[in-house]
XYZ file of C-alpha atoms in Angstrom:
304
model
C 14.116 -2.880 -22.854
C 17.737 -3.267 -21.695
C 16.798 -6.127 -19.356
C 14.988 -7.859 -22.212
C 17.972 -7.387 -24.522
C 20.863 -8.308 -22.251
C 19.301 -10.295 -19.423
C 20.278 -9.803 -15.789
C 22.168 -6.565 -15.117
C 23.529 -4.712 -12.119
C 22.168 -1.260 -11.353
C 25.468 0.356 -12.351
C 25.312 -1.381 -15.746
C 21.757 -0.153 -16.340
C 22.734 3.410 -15.455
C 25.698 3.315 -17.818
C 23.799 1.829 -20.754
C 20.505 3.731 -20.481
C 21.923 7.117 -19.576
C 19.397 7.458 -16.733
C 20.287 9.170 -13.515
C 20.853 6.703 -10.672
C 17.706 7.856 -8.851
C 15.649 7.518 -12.058
C 16.916 3.985 -12.627
C 16.215 3.050 -9.005
C 12.633 4.292 -9.190
C 12.074 2.525 -12.515
C 13.389 -0.777 -11.149
C 11.131 -0.629 -8.110
C 8.079 0.221 -10.250
C 8.834 -2.789 -12.440
C 9.404 -4.986 -9.396
C 6.178 -3.832 -7.717
C 4.266 -4.568 -10.944
C 5.687 -8.082 -11.014
C 7.726 -7.423 -14.159
C 11.239 -7.427 -12.724
C 13.064 -9.151 -9.903
C 16.425 -9.191 -8.145
C 18.485 -12.199 -7.118
C 19.017 -10.794 -3.609
C 16.145 -11.050 -1.142
C 18.050 -9.021 1.423
C 18.018 -6.104 -1.026
C 14.228 -6.245 -1.181
C 13.977 -6.358 2.608
C 16.204 -3.303 2.986
C 14.185 -1.508 0.322
C 10.869 -2.224 1.975
C 12.087 -0.883 5.294
C 13.505 2.260 3.676
C 10.450 2.944 1.514
C 12.427 2.227 -1.703
C 13.359 5.868 -1.970
C 16.472 6.411 -4.099
C 19.524 6.834 -1.872
C 20.292 10.347 -3.121
C 16.718 11.486 -2.496
C 16.789 10.188 1.097
C 20.081 11.955 1.820
C 18.790 15.238 0.376
C 15.625 14.911 2.469
C 17.634 14.324 5.639
C 19.932 17.277 4.998
C 16.963 19.554 4.252
C 15.286 18.591 7.533
C 18.193 18.587 9.952
C 21.546 18.437 8.257
C 22.303 14.987 9.665
C 22.026 11.520 8.134
C 20.687 10.326 11.477
C 17.378 11.873 10.473
C 16.899 9.366 7.682
C 13.917 7.018 8.098
C 14.482 4.268 10.623
C 16.681 1.473 9.190
C 17.325 3.599 6.101
C 20.339 5.230 7.737
C 21.409 1.932 9.253
C 21.298 0.308 5.842
C 23.572 3.027 4.476
C 25.988 2.715 7.378
C 26.267 -1.062 7.028
C 26.725 -0.919 3.283
C 23.426 -2.626 2.576
C 21.490 -1.408 -0.426
C 17.976 -1.861 -1.728
C 19.451 -2.027 -5.216
C 22.064 -4.736 -4.770
C 22.328 -7.852 -6.860
C 21.385 -8.356 -10.481
C 18.004 -7.336 -11.848
C 16.164 -9.301 -14.515
C 12.725 -9.542 -16.090
C 10.167 -11.780 -14.424
C 8.292 -14.340 -16.500
C 5.249 -12.701 -18.124
C 1.832 -14.064 -17.073
C 1.265 -15.449 -20.566
C 4.211 -17.797 -20.030
C 2.631 -19.473 -16.988
C 1.589 -23.075 -17.385
C -1.742 -24.349 -16.043
C -0.339 -25.371 -12.669
C 1.361 -21.996 -12.160
C -1.769 -20.159 -13.287
C -3.876 -22.052 -10.773
C -1.343 -21.377 -8.012
C -1.485 -17.661 -8.825
C -5.292 -17.712 -8.836
C -5.300 -19.362 -5.398
C -2.886 -16.719 -4.118
C -5.144 -13.933 -5.405
C -8.153 -15.564 -3.749
C -6.264 -15.687 -0.444
C -5.429 -11.995 -0.820
C -8.746 -10.596 -1.963
C -11.300 -13.328 -1.077
C -13.411 -12.048 -4.002
C -11.905 -11.793 -7.482
C -13.021 -9.265 -10.085
C -11.619 -7.599 -13.177
C -10.872 -4.410 -11.219
C -8.723 -6.288 -8.684
C -6.598 -7.765 -11.453
C -5.845 -4.156 -12.348
C -4.557 -3.621 -8.794
C -2.214 -6.586 -9.062
C -0.905 -5.797 -12.569
C 0.495 -9.320 -12.768
C -2.225 -11.100 -14.717
C -4.880 -10.043 -17.164
C -8.535 -10.803 -16.468
C -8.748 -12.457 -19.875
C -6.062 -14.968 -18.886
C -7.599 -15.651 -15.470
C -11.308 -15.792 -16.362
C -11.326 -19.217 -18.145
C -9.661 -20.833 -15.127
C -12.147 -19.226 -12.727
C -15.013 -20.544 -14.855
C -13.527 -24.045 -14.664
C -13.253 -23.778 -10.879
C -16.883 -22.626 -10.739
C -18.060 -25.596 -12.813
C -16.036 -27.893 -10.547
C -17.851 -26.465 -7.521
C -14.750 -24.870 -6.007
C -15.926 -21.284 -6.559
C -19.200 -19.389 -6.783
C -19.964 -16.647 -9.266
C -22.301 -13.735 -8.576
C -22.628 -10.060 -7.641
C -21.322 -10.112 -4.078
C -19.876 -6.594 -3.720
C -21.492 -3.382 -4.941
C -19.249 -1.515 -7.360
C -17.432 -4.612 -8.588
C -18.606 -6.668 -11.479
C -20.250 -7.849 -13.537
C -18.893 -11.315 -12.684
C -17.287 -11.967 -9.302
C -15.781 -15.235 -8.099
C -15.345 -16.338 -4.495
C -15.188 -19.534 -2.417
C -18.480 -20.639 -0.877
C -17.309 -19.862 2.656
C -16.461 -16.286 1.636
C -19.933 -15.763 0.170
C -21.523 -17.116 3.346
C -19.367 -14.808 5.472
C -20.347 -11.750 3.410
C -24.025 -12.610 3.827
C -23.584 -13.050 7.569
C -21.850 -9.679 7.884
C -24.697 -8.022 6.010
C -27.293 -9.769 8.178
C -25.598 -8.676 11.395
C -25.362 -5.078 10.211
C -29.073 -5.033 9.375
C -30.050 -6.565 12.728
C -27.907 -4.195 14.799
C -28.533 -1.156 12.633
C -24.810 -0.414 12.565
C -23.483 2.706 10.899
C -20.888 2.522 8.150
C -17.955 0.335 9.276
C -14.473 1.822 9.151
C -11.056 0.271 8.694
C -7.510 1.658 8.668
C -5.692 0.064 5.746
C -2.110 0.320 4.561
C -1.775 1.874 1.125
C 0.161 -1.248 0.075
C -2.549 -3.630 1.280
C -4.453 -5.389 -1.519
C -7.587 -4.674 0.521
C -7.360 -1.011 -0.468
C -9.414 -1.174 -3.649
C -10.647 2.421 -3.595
C -8.850 3.386 -6.795
C -10.212 0.623 -9.047
C -13.686 1.156 -7.618
C -13.513 4.850 -8.405
C -14.079 5.870 -4.781
C -13.399 9.479 -3.910
C -10.257 10.455 -2.025
C -9.931 13.552 0.177
C -8.817 16.683 -1.662
C -5.112 16.759 -2.406
C -4.521 13.084 -1.629
C -1.792 11.504 -3.735
C -3.059 7.938 -3.536
C 0.304 6.287 -4.150
C 0.879 2.806 -2.798
C 3.693 3.562 -0.347
C 4.436 1.693 2.893
C 4.231 4.971 4.847
C 0.703 5.859 3.669
C -2.597 4.687 5.115
C -6.286 5.113 4.321
C -9.227 5.192 6.683
C -12.138 3.734 4.728
C -15.677 4.288 5.989
C -18.968 3.588 4.301
C -17.332 2.817 0.965
C -15.107 5.910 0.753
C -11.706 7.083 1.909
C -12.404 9.658 4.622
C -8.816 10.098 5.848
C -5.602 9.727 3.857
C -2.411 9.580 5.938
C 0.794 10.435 4.087
C 4.359 9.872 5.303
C 3.237 8.043 8.445
C 1.129 11.006 9.548
C 3.204 13.982 8.445
C 0.356 15.116 6.154
C -3.304 14.328 6.813
C -5.899 14.670 4.057
C -9.540 14.897 5.083
C -12.518 17.218 5.099
C -11.647 19.272 8.166
C -15.083 20.925 8.150
C -16.934 17.612 8.458
C -18.291 17.163 12.011
C -17.120 13.538 11.911
C -13.476 14.562 11.327
C -12.397 14.303 15.018
C -13.684 10.726 15.052
C -11.657 9.906 11.956
C -8.494 11.271 13.571
C -9.023 8.857 16.461
C -7.669 6.141 14.146
C -4.166 7.705 14.197
C -2.937 6.101 17.463
C -3.571 2.733 15.814
C -0.354 3.325 13.871
C 1.574 3.192 17.142
C 0.136 -0.246 17.855
C 1.384 -1.333 14.429
C 4.997 -0.724 15.361
C 5.596 2.970 14.689
C 7.607 4.722 17.379
C 5.855 8.044 16.901
C 3.556 10.147 14.737
C 4.473 13.685 13.716
C 1.675 15.705 12.095
C 2.821 18.806 10.212
C -0.195 19.619 8.016
C -3.904 18.844 8.142
C -5.830 19.431 4.915
C -2.949 21.621 3.665
C -3.105 23.808 6.793
C -0.251 23.815 9.347
C -1.223 21.466 12.162
C -0.686 24.163 14.794
C -3.233 26.417 13.017
C -5.759 23.720 12.128
C -9.208 23.744 13.755
C -8.615 20.031 14.384
C -5.629 20.700 16.647
C -7.742 20.280 19.843
C -8.919 16.882 18.589
C -5.322 15.729 18.186
C -4.298 17.115 21.569
C -7.179 15.174 23.131
C -5.570 12.054 21.621
C -2.255 12.769 23.364
C -0.494 14.823 20.684
C 1.735 17.629 21.937
C 3.478 20.521 20.228
C 7.012 19.712 19.097
C 8.507 22.577 17.105
C 6.212 23.338 14.168
C 4.222 20.107 14.440
C 2.039 18.009 16.721
C 3.672 14.807 17.853
C 2.824 11.731 19.851
C 5.212 9.002 20.879
C 4.313 5.402 21.619
C 5.138 5.828 25.301
C 3.326 9.182 25.760
């Protein structure tokens, strides 16, 4: 409301006017930014925030002190950002143009971007984006269908009733299904970042492992298999959520080293299904993957 009333404001101004705590204002700004409703005039601030997980500065310092008493234990680049004076909350924040204000050319450009992201567009995926209503997008998709640029149909179970996709995407989906039927493959699996638009488990109503807080954070990942999330990885592996009693659980854990190939320096597992990792029945499975005891956790480094 303050951004709508006064226009672009610095974080300090918003804190002073709204009476919010700094951490509260920081979280609110990032939620608005992630939903496409607010923006900052400093791209470097967004880059710093993405690398630091957009945690409020005070919360990151408290976390570091609780774990080791030293700021050096802040997430990688988070401490460096503090030391260099960089901030994820720098610059002036303002409201982004609402979707209803988009002209036809901008609306089409946004539709093309969503098609590049999702390949198949549906009402549920618009809910993931939170930038454009299905009612505003549907007439344009119908026009593109009539022009022969898109196809409409029921391409993906669980989405619907009307889905839109380019012809080449529909052909690729059919080919994937044909290959699976010919080979008799089991359910395919994929490790997906919680921030990836491909993670559509929530809008589809797919079940998550018990205790999973399915927040879209850069440090969380989901292993999706056969249309459900079988492994939820929180805080880059610190907490693993899965059905530890399932005989397939050791196979699901085999996806963890993939995080090292994606640039992480190490994985530290402290709990598995709310049980300390050192006491978990899945500890042997992790040790077989190269994890070793480090203090009260199981850890594997990229070079181990």
